[in-house]
Structures are given as structure tokens and as C-alpha cells.
Coordinates of C-alpha atoms in Angstrom, one line a residue:
Chain A
X1 CA 0.1 0.2 -0.6
X2 CA 3.1 2.6 0.9
X3 CA 4.7 2.0 -2.7
X4 CA 1.0 3.1 -4.4
X5 CA 0.9 5.8 -2.0
X6 CA 3.8 7.5 -3.0
X7 CA 3.8 6.2 -6.5
X8 CA 0.7 8.1 -6.7
X9 CA 1.4 11.2 -5.0
X10 CA 5.0 12.1 -6.7
X11 CA 2.5 10.6 -10.5
X12 CA -0.9 13.9 -9.1
X13 CA 3.2 15.9 -9.5
X14 CA 4.8 15.1 -12.3
X15 CA 1.3 15.2 -14.3
X16 CA -0.1 18.6 -13.6
X17 CA -3.0 17.0 -12.1
X18 CA -2.1 18.3 -8.4
X19 CA -1.3 22.3 -9.9
X20 CA -4.3 22.4 -11.4
X21 CA -6.6 21.2 -8.4
X22 CA -4.6 23.0 -6.0
X23 CA -4.7 26.1 -7.4
X24 CA -8.8 25.8 -8.5
X25 CA -9.1 24.9 -5.4
X26 CA -7.6 28.6 -3.9
X27 CA -8.7 30.1 -6.6
X28 CA -12.7 29.5 -5.9
X29 CA -12.1 29.5 -1.7
X30 CA -10.3 32.7 -1.7
X31 CA -12.1 34.9 -3.7
X32 CA -15.8 33.3 -1.8
X33 CA -13.0 34.0 1.2
X34 CA -12.2 37.7 0.2
X35 CA -15.6 38.3 0.3
X36 CA -17.8 37.7 2.1
X37 CA -14.7 37.4 4.6
X38 CA -13.3 39.8 4.8
X39 CA -15.0 42.8 2.3
X40 CA -18.4 41.9 4.2
X41 CA -16.2 41.5 7.6
X42 CA -17.3 38.4 8.8
X43 CA -15.6 35.9 10.7
X44 CA -17.9 33.1 9.9
X45 CA -16.2 31.2 7.9
X46 CA -19.3 29.4 6.9
X47 CA -19.8 30.0 3.2
X48 CA -16.4 29.3 2.2
X49 CA -16.9 25.6 3.6
X50 CA -20.3 25.6 1.6
X51 CA -19.2 26.7 -1.7
X52 CA -16.2 23.4 -1.0
X53 CA -18.3 20.8 -1.0
X54 CA -19.3 22.3 -4.8
X55 CA -15.5 22.7 -5.9
X56 CA -15.1 18.9 -4.2
X57 CA -18.0 18.1 -6.4
X58 CA -15.9 19.3 -9.8
X59 CA -12.6 18.8 -7.9
X60 CA -12.7 14.8 -6.6
X61 CA -13.3 13.0 -10.0
X62 CA -10.3 15.4 -11.9
X63 CA -8.3 13.9 -8.8
X64 CA -9.1 9.9 -9.1
X65 CA -10.3 10.0 -13.4
X66 CA -6.7 9.2 -14.5
X67 CA -6.0 6.3 -10.8
X68 CA -7.2 3.4 -12.5
X69 CA -8.3 4.7 -15.8
X70 CA -4.7 4.8 -16.6
X71 CA -3.6 1.6 -15.5
X72 CA -5.6 -0.4 -17.1
X73 CA -5.3 2.3 -20.4
X74 CA -1.5 1.4 -20.0
X75 CA -1.7 -2.1 -19.0
X76 CA 1.3 -0.7 -15.8
X77 CA -2.2 -3.0 -14.7
X78 CA -1.4 -5.8 -14.9
X79 CA 2.4 -5.9 -13.1
X80 CA 0.3 -4.4 -9.8
X81 CA -2.3 -7.1 -9.9
X82 CA 1.0 -9.8 -10.3
X83 CA 2.8 -8.2 -7.2
X84 CA 2.6 -10.1 -3.8
X85 CA 0.0 -7.2 -3.0
X86 CA -3.6 -7.9 -2.2
X87 CA -6.4 -5.6 -4.0
X88 CA -7.5 -4.0 -1.2
X89 CA -3.6 -2.9 -0.5
X90 CA -4.1 -1.2 -3.5
X91 CA -7.5 0.3 -3.8
X92 CA -6.1 1.2 -0.1
X93 CA -2.8 3.3 -1.8
X94 CA -5.1 5.2 -4.0
X95 CA -7.5 5.9 -2.5
X96 CA -4.9 7.7 -0.2
X97 CA -3.3 9.9 -2.4
X98 CA -6.4 10.9 -3.1
X99 CA -6.8 12.2 -0.1
X100 CA -4.0 13.6 0.3
X101 CA -4.6 15.7 -2.1
X102 CA -7.6 17.1 -0.5
X103 CA -6.2 17.7 2.8
X104 CA -3.7 19.5 1.3
X105 CA -6.4 21.7 -0.4
X106 CA -8.7 21.4 2.4
X107 CA -6.5 22.7 4.6
X108 CA -6.4 26.6 3.2
X109 CA -8.6 27.3 5.6
X110 CA -5.8 27.1 8.9
X111 CA -5.2 29.4 6.9
X112 CA -7.7 31.9 6.7
X113 CA -8.4 31.2 10.1
X114 CA -5.1 33.3 11.3
X115 CA -5.8 35.6 8.6
X116 CA -8.9 36.2 10.1
X117 CA -7.9 36.3 13.5
X118 CA -6.3 39.6 13.1
X119 CA -9.1 40.9 12.5
X120 CA -11.6 39.2 15.3
X121 CA -12.0 36.1 16.8
X122 CA -12.5 32.9 15.1
X123 CA -14.5 29.7 16.4
X124 CA -11.8 27.2 15.9
X125 CA -14.0 23.9 17.2
X126 CA -16.7 25.6 14.5
X127 CA -13.6 25.6 12.1
X128 CA -11.5 22.6 12.8
X129 CA -15.7 20.9 13.3
X130 CA -16.1 22.0 9.1
X131 CA -12.7 21.2 8.4
X132 CA -13.1 17.3 9.3
X133 CA -17.0 17.2 7.5
X134 CA -15.3 18.5 4.2
X135 CA -12.7 15.7 4.7
X136 CA -15.6 12.9 5.2
X137 CA -17.3 14.6 2.6
X138 CA -13.8 14.2 0.2
X139 CA -13.0 11.4 1.1
X140 CA -16.2 9.6 -0.5
X141 CA -16.3 11.6 -3.4
X142 CA -12.8 10.4 -3.7
X143 CA -14.4 6.4 -3.0
X144 CA -16.8 7.3 -6.0
X145 CA -14.3 8.7 -8.3
X146 CA -12.6 5.8 -7.7
X147 CA -15.5 3.3 -8.4
X148 CA -16.1 5.0 -11.8
X149 CA -12.3 5.1 -12.9
X150 CA -12.0 1.6 -12.1
X151 CA -15.0 0.5 -14.2
X152 CA -13.6 1.9 -17.9
X153 CA -9.5 2.6 -18.9
X154 CA -11.2 6.9 -20.6
X155 CA -9.6 9.2 -18.3
X156 CA -12.2 11.6 -19.7
X157 CA -14.9 8.8 -19.4
X158 CA -13.9 8.9 -15.6
X159 CA -14.1 12.3 -15.3
X160 CA -17.7 13.3 -16.9
X161 CA -19.4 9.9 -15.2
X162 CA -17.6 11.1 -11.4
X163 CA -18.9 14.7 -12.0
X164 CA -22.5 13.3 -13.0
X165 CA -22.2 10.7 -11.0
X166 CA -22.0 12.8 -7.9
X167 CA -24.0 15.9 -9.0
X168 CA -27.1 13.3 -8.4
X169 CA -26.0 12.7 -4.5
X170 CA -26.0 17.2 -4.4
X171 CA -29.3 17.2 -6.5
X172 CA -31.3 14.2 -4.4
X173 CA -32.6 17.2 -1.7
X174 CA -33.7 19.0 -5.1
X175 CA -35.6 15.5 -6.2
X176 CA -36.5 15.3 -2.2
X177 CA -38.7 18.1 -2.2
X178 CA -41.0 17.4 -4.5
X179 CA -41.6 13.5 -3.8
X180 CA -44.9 12.8 -1.7
X181 CA -44.1 9.2 -0.9
X182 CA -43.7 9.8 2.6
X183 CA -41.1 6.9 2.9
X184 CA -39.3 7.7 -0.3
X185 CA -38.9 10.9 0.6
X186 CA -37.1 10.1 3.8
X187 CA -34.7 7.8 1.7
X188 CA -34.1 10.8 -0.7
X189 CA -33.5 12.9 2.4
X190 CA -31.2 10.4 3.9
X191 CA -29.1 10.0 1.0
X192 CA -28.5 13.6 0.5
X193 CA -24.9 14.4 1.2
X194 CA -25.5 18.1 0.8
X195 CA -28.3 18.5 3.6
X196 CA -25.6 16.0 6.2
X197 CA -23.2 18.1 5.1
X198 CA -24.9 21.4 5.4
X199 CA -25.4 20.6 8.9
X200 CA -21.7 20.2 9.7
X201 CA -21.4 24.3 8.2
X202 CA -24.2 26.1 10.6
X203 CA -21.9 24.3 13.6
X204 CA -23.6 20.8 14.0
X205 CA -21.2 17.8 14.2
X206 CA -24.1 14.8 13.7
X207 CA -22.3 11.2 14.5
X208 CA -24.8 9.8 12.0
X209 CA -23.7 11.9 10.0
X210 CA -20.3 10.7 9.7
X211 CA -21.2 7.3 10.3
X212 CA -22.9 7.9 7.0
X213 CA -20.2 9.2 5.0
X214 CA -17.8 6.0 6.9
X215 CA -20.1 3.4 6.0
X216 CA -20.6 5.5 1.5
X217 CA -16.7 5.2 1.6
X218 CA -15.7 1.9 2.1
X219 CA -18.6 0.8 0.4
X220 CA -17.5 2.5 -2.8
X221 CA -13.2 1.4 -1.7
X222 CA -15.3 -2.3 -1.4
X223 CA -17.3 -1.7 -5.1
X224 CA -13.6 -1.0 -6.5
X225 CA -12.2 -4.4 -5.1
X226 CA -15.1 -5.7 -6.4
X227 CA -14.5 -4.4 -10.1
X228 CA -10.6 -6.4 -9.9
X229 CA -12.1 -9.1 -8.7
X230 CA -14.6 -10.0 -11.0
X231 CA -12.3 -9.2 -14.3
X232 CA -10.6 -11.9 -12.4
X233 CA -12.8 -14.5 -12.4
X234 CA -14.2 -13.4 -15.5
Chain B
X1 CA 9.1 -25.9 -9.1
X2 CA 5.9 -25.0 -11.7
X3 CA 3.4 -27.1 -11.5
X4 CA 0.4 -26.9 -14.2
X5 CA -2.2 -29.4 -13.6
X6 CA -5.1 -30.2 -16.0
X7 CA -5.5 -25.7 -16.2
X8 CA -8.3 -25.1 -17.9
X9 CA -9.8 -21.4 -19.4
X10 CA -12.9 -20.4 -20.9
X11 CA -13.8 -17.6 -22.0
X12 CA -18.2 -17.1 -22.3
X13 CA -17.7 -20.9 -25.0
X14 CA -14.4 -20.6 -26.0
X15 CA -12.3 -22.6 -24.4
X16 CA -8.9 -20.2 -25.1
X17 CA -6.2 -23.6 -23.3
X18 CA -7.6 -26.6 -22.5
X19 CA -6.7 -28.8 -19.4
X20 CA -3.1 -28.8 -20.1
X21 CA -1.1 -30.4 -18.1
X22 CA 3.1 -29.7 -17.6
X23 CA 5.7 -29.2 -15.2
X24 CA 9.0 -27.1 -15.0
X25 CA 11.4 -28.7 -12.9
X26 CA 14.2 -25.9 -10.5
X27 CA 16.8 -24.3 -13.4
X28 CA 14.8 -25.4 -16.6
X29 CA 14.3 -23.0 -18.9
X30 CA 11.4 -23.7 -20.1
X31 CA 9.7 -23.2 -24.2
X32 CA 6.1 -21.3 -24.6
X33 CA 5.8 -22.0 -28.7
X34 CA 2.6 -21.2 -30.5
X35 CA 1.3 -19.0 -32.5
X36 CA -1.1 -15.6 -31.5
X37 CA -4.0 -16.7 -29.9
X38 CA -2.9 -20.6 -28.7
X39 CA -3.4 -19.9 -25.4
X40 CA -0.2 -19.0 -24.3
X41 CA -0.7 -14.9 -22.8
X42 CA -3.5 -16.9 -20.9
X43 CA -2.1 -19.6 -20.1
X44 CA 0.7 -17.1 -17.9
X45 CA -1.6 -14.5 -16.8
X46 CA -3.3 -17.3 -14.6
X47 CA 0.5 -18.7 -13.8
X48 CA 1.1 -15.6 -12.0
X49 CA -2.3 -15.0 -10.9
X50 CA -3.7 -12.2 -12.7
X51 CA -7.0 -14.1 -14.3
X52 CA -8.4 -16.7 -12.3
X53 CA -8.7 -20.3 -14.3
X54 CA -12.3 -21.6 -14.9
X55 CA -10.6 -25.1 -14.0
X56 CA -7.8 -27.4 -13.0
X57 CA -4.8 -25.8 -11.2
X58 CA -1.4 -24.3 -11.1
X59 CA 0.8 -24.9 -8.6
X60 CA 4.5 -22.1 -7.9
X61 CA 6.8 -23.8 -5.7
X62 CA 3.8 -25.6 -4.5
X63 CA 1.1 -22.9 -3.7
X64 CA -1.4 -22.7 -5.4
X65 CA -2.5 -19.7 -7.0
X66 CA -5.4 -19.1 -6.4
X67 CA -5.6 -20.7 -3.0
X68 CA -2.4 -17.8 -1.3
X69 CA -2.1 -15.9 -4.7
X70 CA -0.1 -13.4 -2.5
X71 CA 2.2 -16.3 -1.6
X72 CA 2.3 -17.5 -4.7
X73 CA 3.2 -14.2 -6.4
X74 CA 5.8 -13.6 -4.7
X75 CA 8.2 -16.8 -5.9
X76 CA 7.6 -15.3 -9.1
X77 CA 9.1 -12.1 -11.5
X78 CA 6.8 -11.8 -14.7
X79 CA 6.8 -9.6 -17.6
X80 CA 3.7 -9.6 -19.5
X81 CA 3.4 -9.0 -23.3
X82 CA 3.4 -5.1 -22.4
X83 CA 5.5 -4.5 -19.8
X84 CA 3.5 -2.6 -16.8
X85 CA 5.8 0.3 -17.4
X86 CA 4.8 4.1 -16.0
X87 CA 5.5 6.2 -18.6
X88 CA 6.3 9.5 -17.3
X89 CA 8.5 8.2 -14.5
X90 CA 12.2 8.2 -14.2
X91 CA 13.9 4.4 -15.0
X92 CA 15.3 4.2 -11.4
X93 CA 12.1 5.5 -9.7
X94 CA 10.6 3.1 -11.2
X95 CA 12.1 0.1 -10.2
X96 CA 11.9 1.4 -6.9
X97 CA 8.7 1.7 -6.5
X98 CA 8.6 -2.1 -7.9
X99 CA 11.5 -3.0 -4.9
X100 CA 9.1 -1.8 -2.5
X101 CA 6.0 -3.4 -4.2
X102 CA 7.1 -6.4 -3.9
X103 CA 7.9 -6.0 -0.5
X104 CA 11.5 -6.9 -1.0
X105 CA 14.1 -7.5 2.0
X106 CA 17.2 -7.4 -0.6
X107 CA 19.7 -4.3 0.6
X108 CA 18.0 -1.8 -2.2
X109 CA 21.0 -0.4 -3.6
X110 CA 23.3 -3.1 -4.0
X111 CA 20.4 -5.1 -5.1
X112 CA 19.2 -1.8 -7.7
X113 CA 23.0 -1.8 -9.1
X114 CA 22.9 -5.3 -9.6
X115 CA 19.8 -5.8 -11.8
X116 CA 20.4 -2.4 -14.0
X117 CA 23.6 -4.0 -14.7
X118 CA 22.5 -7.5 -15.3
X119 CA 19.9 -5.7 -17.5
X120 CA 22.2 -2.8 -19.1
X121 CA 20.2 -0.3 -18.5
X122 CA 22.5 1.2 -15.5
X123 CA 23.6 4.7 -18.6
X124 CA 19.8 5.1 -18.3
X125 CA 18.3 5.3 -15.0
X126 CA 17.8 8.6 -15.0
X127 CA 15.6 9.6 -17.6
X128 CA 12.1 8.8 -18.4
X129 CA 10.9 5.6 -19.6
X130 CA 8.6 7.2 -22.5
X131 CA 11.8 8.4 -23.4
X132 CA 13.8 5.5 -24.0
X133 CA 13.5 3.4 -27.3
X134 CA 11.4 0.3 -27.5
X135 CA 14.3 -1.9 -26.2
X136 CA 15.4 -0.5 -23.9
X137 CA 11.9 -0.2 -22.0
X138 CA 11.9 -4.1 -22.6
X139 CA 15.0 -4.4 -20.4
X140 CA 13.5 -2.5 -17.5
X141 CA 10.9 -4.6 -18.2
X142 CA 12.9 -7.9 -17.2
X143 CA 14.2 -6.0 -14.8
X144 CA 11.2 -5.1 -12.9
X145 CA 11.1 -8.9 -13.6
X146 CA 14.1 -9.4 -11.3
X147 CA 13.2 -7.4 -8.8
X148 CA 13.0 -9.2 -5.6
X149 CA 15.7 -12.1 -7.2
X150 CA 12.3 -14.4 -7.1
X151 CA 12.7 -17.9 -8.0
X152 CA 10.6 -18.0 -11.3
X153 CA 10.3 -15.3 -14.1
X154 CA 7.4 -16.1 -16.6
X155 CA 8.5 -13.9 -19.6
X156 CA 5.8 -13.4 -22.2
X157 CA 7.1 -12.4 -25.7
X158 CA 10.1 -10.8 -24.4
X159 CA 11.3 -9.7 -27.3
X160 CA 9.1 -9.1 -29.6
X161 CA 9.3 -5.8 -31.4
X162 CA 13.5 -5.2 -30.9
X163 CA 15.9 -5.0 -33.9
X164 CA 18.2 -8.1 -34.2
X165 CA 20.8 -7.0 -31.8
X166 CA 18.0 -6.3 -29.3
X167 CA 17.2 -9.3 -29.3
X168 CA 20.0 -11.4 -29.2
X169 CA 21.0 -9.6 -26.4
X170 CA 17.9 -10.0 -24.2
X171 CA 18.8 -14.2 -25.5
X172 CA 22.3 -13.6 -23.9
X173 CA 20.4 -12.4 -20.7
X174 CA 17.7 -14.9 -20.6
X175 CA 20.1 -17.7 -20.1
X176 CA 22.4 -15.8 -17.8
X177 CA 19.7 -15.9 -15.8
X178 CA 18.9 -19.4 -16.6
X179 CA 21.6 -20.7 -14.2
X180 CA 20.1 -19.7 -11.5
X181 CA 16.5 -19.4 -12.0
X182 CA 13.0 -21.1 -13.6
X183 CA 12.2 -19.7 -16.9
X184 CA 9.0 -20.3 -18.9
X185 CA 9.8 -17.6 -21.7
X186 CA 6.9 -17.5 -24.7
X187 CA 7.2 -16.4 -28.3
X188 CA 5.3 -17.9 -31.5
X189 CA 9.4 -18.3 -33.0
X190 CA 10.8 -21.8 -32.5
X191 CA 14.4 -20.5 -33.5
X192 CA 14.1 -17.9 -30.5
X193 CA 13.6 -21.2 -28.5
X194 CA 15.4 -23.4 -29.7
X195 CA 18.1 -21.3 -29.2
X196 CA 17.0 -20.2 -25.4
X197 CA 15.8 -23.0 -23.6
X198 CA 16.0 -27.0 -22.8
X199 CA 12.6 -27.7 -22.9
X200 CA 9.7 -26.6 -25.4
X201 CA 5.9 -27.0 -25.1
X202 CA 4.2 -26.3 -27.7
X203 CA 0.4 -25.0 -27.6
X204 CA -1.4 -24.8 -30.4
X205 CA -5.5 -24.1 -29.6
X206 CA -5.0 -23.9 -26.8
X207 CA -3.9 -27.6 -26.2
X208 CA -1.2 -29.0 -25.9
X209 CA 1.1 -30.6 -29.1
X210 CA 4.1 -31.2 -28.0
X211 CA 7.0 -31.1 -24.9
X212 CA 9.9 -32.4 -25.7
X213 CA 13.3 -30.9 -25.3
X214 CA 14.7 -28.6 -27.9
X215 CA 17.2 -30.9 -29.7
X216 CA 15.4 -33.5 -29.7
X217 CA 12.4 -31.5 -31.4
X218 CA 14.9 -29.8 -33.8
X219 CA 16.0 -33.8 -35.1
X220 CA 12.5 -33.9 -36.3
X221 CA 12.0 -30.8 -37.9
X222 CA 15.2 -31.1 -39.8
X223 CA 14.9 -29.6 -44.0
X224 CA 17.6 -30.9 -45.6
X225 CA 15.8 -33.0 -48.4
X226 CA 13.7 -29.2 -48.8
X227 CA 15.7 -27.1 -50.3
X228 CA 15.6 -23.5 -51.9
X229 CA 18.4 -23.2 -55.0
X230 CA 19.7 -20.4 -57.1
X231 CA 21.1 -21.8 -60.7
X232 CA 22.0 -19.8 -63.6
X233 CA 20.9 -21.4 -66.6
X234 CA 18.4 -22.6 -69.2
X235 CA 14.8 -22.7 -66.7
X236 CA 13.3 -25.5 -69.0
X237 CA 16.7 -27.7 -68.8
X238 CA 17.4 -26.9 -65.0
X239 CA 13.3 -28.1 -64.2
X240 CA 14.2 -31.4 -66.6
X241 CA 17.4 -32.1 -64.2
X242 CA 16.3 -31.8 -61.6
X243 CA 13.4 -33.3 -61.4
X244 CA 15.6 -36.7 -63.7
X245 CA 17.1 -36.9 -60.1
X246 CA 16.2 -39.5 -57.5
X247 CA 13.9 -39.7 -54.7
X248 CA 12.8 -35.8 -55.6
X249 CA 9.1 -35.3 -54.9
X250 CA 8.4 -32.3 -56.3
X251 CA 10.3 -29.2 -58.0
X252 CA 9.1 -26.3 -59.1
X253 CA 10.5 -23.0 -60.8
X254 CA 10.8 -20.7 -59.3
X255 CA 11.0 -15.9 -60.1
X256 CA 14.1 -14.8 -61.9
X257 CA 16.2 -13.9 -59.1
X258 CA 19.0 -11.8 -61.2
X259 CA 19.1 -11.7 -65.2
X260 CA 19.5 -15.2 -66.1
X261 CA 19.7 -17.0 -62.6
X262 CA 16.4 -18.9 -61.1
X263 CA 15.5 -20.4 -57.9
X264 CA 13.8 -23.3 -57.8
X265 CA 11.9 -24.9 -54.9
X266 CA 13.2 -28.7 -54.6
X267 CA 11.7 -31.7 -52.5
X268 CA 12.4 -35.1 -52.7
X269 CA 11.6 -38.1 -49.9
X270 CA 12.0 -37.1 -46.1
X271 CA 15.4 -38.4 -45.3
X272 CA 16.7 -37.9 -48.2
X273 CA 19.2 -35.7 -48.0
X274 CA 20.0 -34.4 -51.5
X275 CA 22.2 -31.6 -51.9
X276 CA 24.5 -33.6 -53.4
X277 CA 22.8 -34.5 -55.9
X278 CA 21.3 -30.6 -57.1
X279 CA 25.2 -30.5 -57.5
X280 CA 26.6 -33.7 -59.3
X281 CA 23.4 -32.0 -61.4
X282 CA 25.0 -28.5 -61.5
X283 CA 28.3 -29.7 -62.5
X284 CA 27.7 -32.2 -65.3
X285 CA 25.6 -29.2 -66.7
X286 CA 28.3 -27.2 -66.7
X287 CA 25.5 -24.0 -64.1
X288 CA 26.5 -22.7 -61.3
X289 CA 24.8 -23.0 -58.2
X290 CA 25.2 -19.4 -56.7
X291 CA 22.5 -20.3 -53.4
X292 CA 21.4 -23.8 -51.5
X293 CA 19.7 -23.5 -48.3
X294 CA 17.3 -25.2 -47.0
X295 CA 13.6 -24.4 -46.5
X296 CA 12.8 -22.8 -43.0
X297 CA 10.4 -24.8 -41.1
X298 CA 7.4 -22.6 -40.2
X299 CA 5.5 -23.2 -37.1
X300 CA 2.5 -24.0 -39.1
X301 CA 4.4 -26.2 -40.4
X302 CA 5.7 -28.4 -37.3
X303 CA 1.8 -28.2 -35.5
X304 CA 1.2 -30.2 -38.6
X305 CA 3.6 -32.2 -39.1
X306 CA 3.4 -32.5 -35.1
X307 CA -0.6 -33.2 -34.5
X308 CA -0.7 -34.5 -37.9
X309 CA 2.2 -36.9 -37.8
X310 CA 2.4 -36.5 -41.7
X311 CA 5.3 -35.1 -44.3
X312 CA 3.9 -32.0 -45.4
X313 CA 5.2 -31.5 -49.1
X314 CA 6.4 -28.0 -49.8
X315 CA 5.7 -24.9 -52.5
X316 CA 2.0 -25.3 -51.2
X317 CA 0.7 -22.7 -53.4
X318 CA -0.9 -20.4 -51.0
X319 CA 1.9 -19.5 -48.9
X320 CA 3.8 -17.8 -51.7

């Protein structure tokens, strides 16, 4: 797992993906930070955090798109799959590499926090809980993106598929509001990533949501392992 | 060392590999010979645990590849048909990655140096793999298989796409490796297998057609009775004279290669060496023989010969 993790981190930085990801991440969050906090004179970072959710929908698939699709296309997966390592550790190595990139991106909020603390008081506990929340959501997104990347050998297909899939998780909310069947509505709300995440930006640290995001992550990583398992046995 | 028992692989209705069994002893170089699509790669992929078998068993060092894949894989260095190279890495960082991936316990620096020296890639260690020539890429592929010094090496068509000089280099390398590794090597070129391997398994359409020592196989496929000759003279006269040689079964005039020089395909009865007779005829008529060589037996001929057990006619019109 360590070898794959280190290789992927290296590959992120030797290709342009890491720089594009971080640059776009910083520019957009920086814009909202400048507008809603600095210009508006507010110490409440919740608008930065709600923007991050949307950024993740579009940027996480970019991060995960080539992780498996490129291996398949370049036939390098044969090297991984015939090496004395388990499928789980291959998947997790790649998962944690992408998560590390996300971590580097999201950690910018601590710099925003420090800047704000010059002008006023910052609710550090809220900031930290928001920070953990975006990592949990982003972590689940990465697992979904990784799964989609394992299904195709086309990077672009994996990226578009990932974005569409994550947008669906986001749109479930809007759909739920229009559904009149109570149990279905409840189910859709239960599945909604955004309403769960929104709670966090309001400062509510809901343990069931934490579990929801972690189980989504585990589930999709498990699916990815199954994709390879199934291909081997087909 | 390697034991394959009744290994079978189906893709849907198609049987890619059908109930094959063979064993490879310690320190043996086994050649896996077959035309494209015969099931060579499929068999190798099953041995290395890349794909599963439909039925049957593959044991590496006594460990079943399906039951304990990680341990079985740790005995194997594998060079797939397309080397699994990350093009945007340097040779050195790639091999370091493989070293970590295989959880190699050997001293890193000296092992890395040994492998790179053996494969003659030390001078390109800091270059990106995508900028290397095909020959270097192939050698990096062999190097990654060697990392960790696995007792078994499985090489799928290691010389395909290389130029003649590189082919000789890779063959020499494999021969040297065969001294302290068990090697399985696949190819669709007969002469390559003969040059390198102790033993040959011929596979065709998913079944084993022959399993024999290389020298015994070459005896079986000698072609002294089938020759190509270029003779200077009058075409019709030569044809007539050649046909008059005792024991010839078939003579065919090919094209005029140079002015006044004709090429003939001559087949005699099996086991009869007619080269001297051709010379005698030429001397008698004062023709010049400008070339005389045995016809190469193609892989297809060998399959037919081995599977059908029959002697083949030469100069089949469809081979031209």
C-alpha cells in the first residue's frame, strides 16, 4: 500500500493534476473568502465551507479520473495485479493518495482562520468540525470517483461520470422536496450528501452523518475491489 | 517448481486454454511455443494470478496460485506481453517503486545496482521511461521482473518488436538468468525457443501439441530434404534435370531473381538429403549454383507435422 501511495503522490505532482487541482481550489475558496469574509467583515467561514462542497463535486473526479483508468489503458495494472499485494491495499493506496491531495487543498482554511484572527475572534472548534466534515464528504466523493475510474479506461469518461454521479448525490435534495411519497422522500433525504454536510457548516456535529460518510467511503472502496475481483474471475 | 494440472480457461463458450498439464523443474528454461492466439498469454496470466482459471490448478513452489495468491506471486517475476511501465517515471524511480511494491527485503542500493547492471540499463537510470527506445523499455521490463530475485521468471514474448541485435542481447540475458532461475518463456518464433530453451512445450488452439526437449524437437523438424536453390542457366533445362534426380518428389521454378538466375524449390522424399545430387547435376551441365539453402520450417508446418503426424509437401501455393 505504501509503495502505491507514494507513487500516486509522485504522479499527481509530476503530471499537472496536483497543480491544477490546488490552484483551482485555492482560487475559488480564496474568492469567497475575500468577498464574504474580508470585504464583508465577517468571521464566519461557513460560506467558504459550503462553496467547498460544490468545488469538490467538480474537482474530486479530476483527482480520481486517471487513478485506475490510466493503469488499464497503459496495461500497468497487470504489474500491480501480479505483484504480491492484496487488491484492498492497491485500492487503499490510491484512495489515500487522493485523500492526501484533498487534505492539502482543504487545509488552506487554517490560513484563512489565522488571517481572520487578526481582525476578530474565530470560532476554532466550528472551523475544525467543518474541516473534518469536508474531509469526510470529500473522502466519500473520492471513493465514488475511484470506483468509476475502475470501470473505464478512458480518463475523460471517468471524470465526466464522476461529476455526474456526484451531482446526482447533490440533486437528491431538490428531488426529495418534490416527492410526495413519504418513505421515498425520507430515503432521499437520508441519502442526501448536501443536507448532511449543511448541518456541519451550521456547526452541528452529527455523529450519524459521520458514520454515513465513512460507510459510503468503505462501501465504494469495497465495490472497487469487487470490480477487480470480478474481472479476474470472468 | 512449477506444476500445472489440467488448467482450463473459458471465455464464455470459447475455450482459450483447454486442460493443459506440464511441470517445470528447478533451474530449467521452458519454452512456450505457439502461434498468436494459441493460449500462451492466457496460460501465463493464469500462472501469475492475473486471471483465474476456470478449472485446474497451478502450483508455484507448491503454493496454489488461487488459494494463496500473495505467497505464490512472491515467487514470480513476471514480464507481461506489454511491459507494465509507468511512462512518466524515471527508470530508477520506477524500479524503486517495484522494489517497494514487492516488499523486497534485499539491500536496496546494491540489489538495484545488480539488476540494472545485469539488464544493461544503468546508463539510462535517470531518464524518463517514455523517452527510451523499445529495446531499453523491454530491458526495464525484464529488470522489474528481476527485482526481488524471485526464483521463477515468467517472460511473455520478451523479444517481440526488438531489432536483431537487441534480440541477441535479451536471449543472452535470459540464458544467463536460466542458470539460477526457473524460467518460462513464450514465443511464436521456433528458432528463438531453440536458441534459449532446454525444453519446449508447443501449444496450439489451447491444447498442448508437444512437450519435448529442444534438441529432440529440432531433430524432428530437420528440413534437409527441402531446399531452395538458385541456379544460373536455362530454366526449362534445369527444371527437367532436377526432376530427373532420383527421389525428388516435387520441383517448382520460382521467379527469375537476377538475369539468367532462377530460383527453384525442391523437395525430396523425407530423410533424403538431395543437396549433393543437385550439385552433381549442376556440375554435369556446367551450371552455377549461386545459392543453396534448406527451407525453414514454419511454425504451422511443425504443428501440422506434430499434430497430424504426417510429412508435408512444400511449395503450397497459398504460402507464396
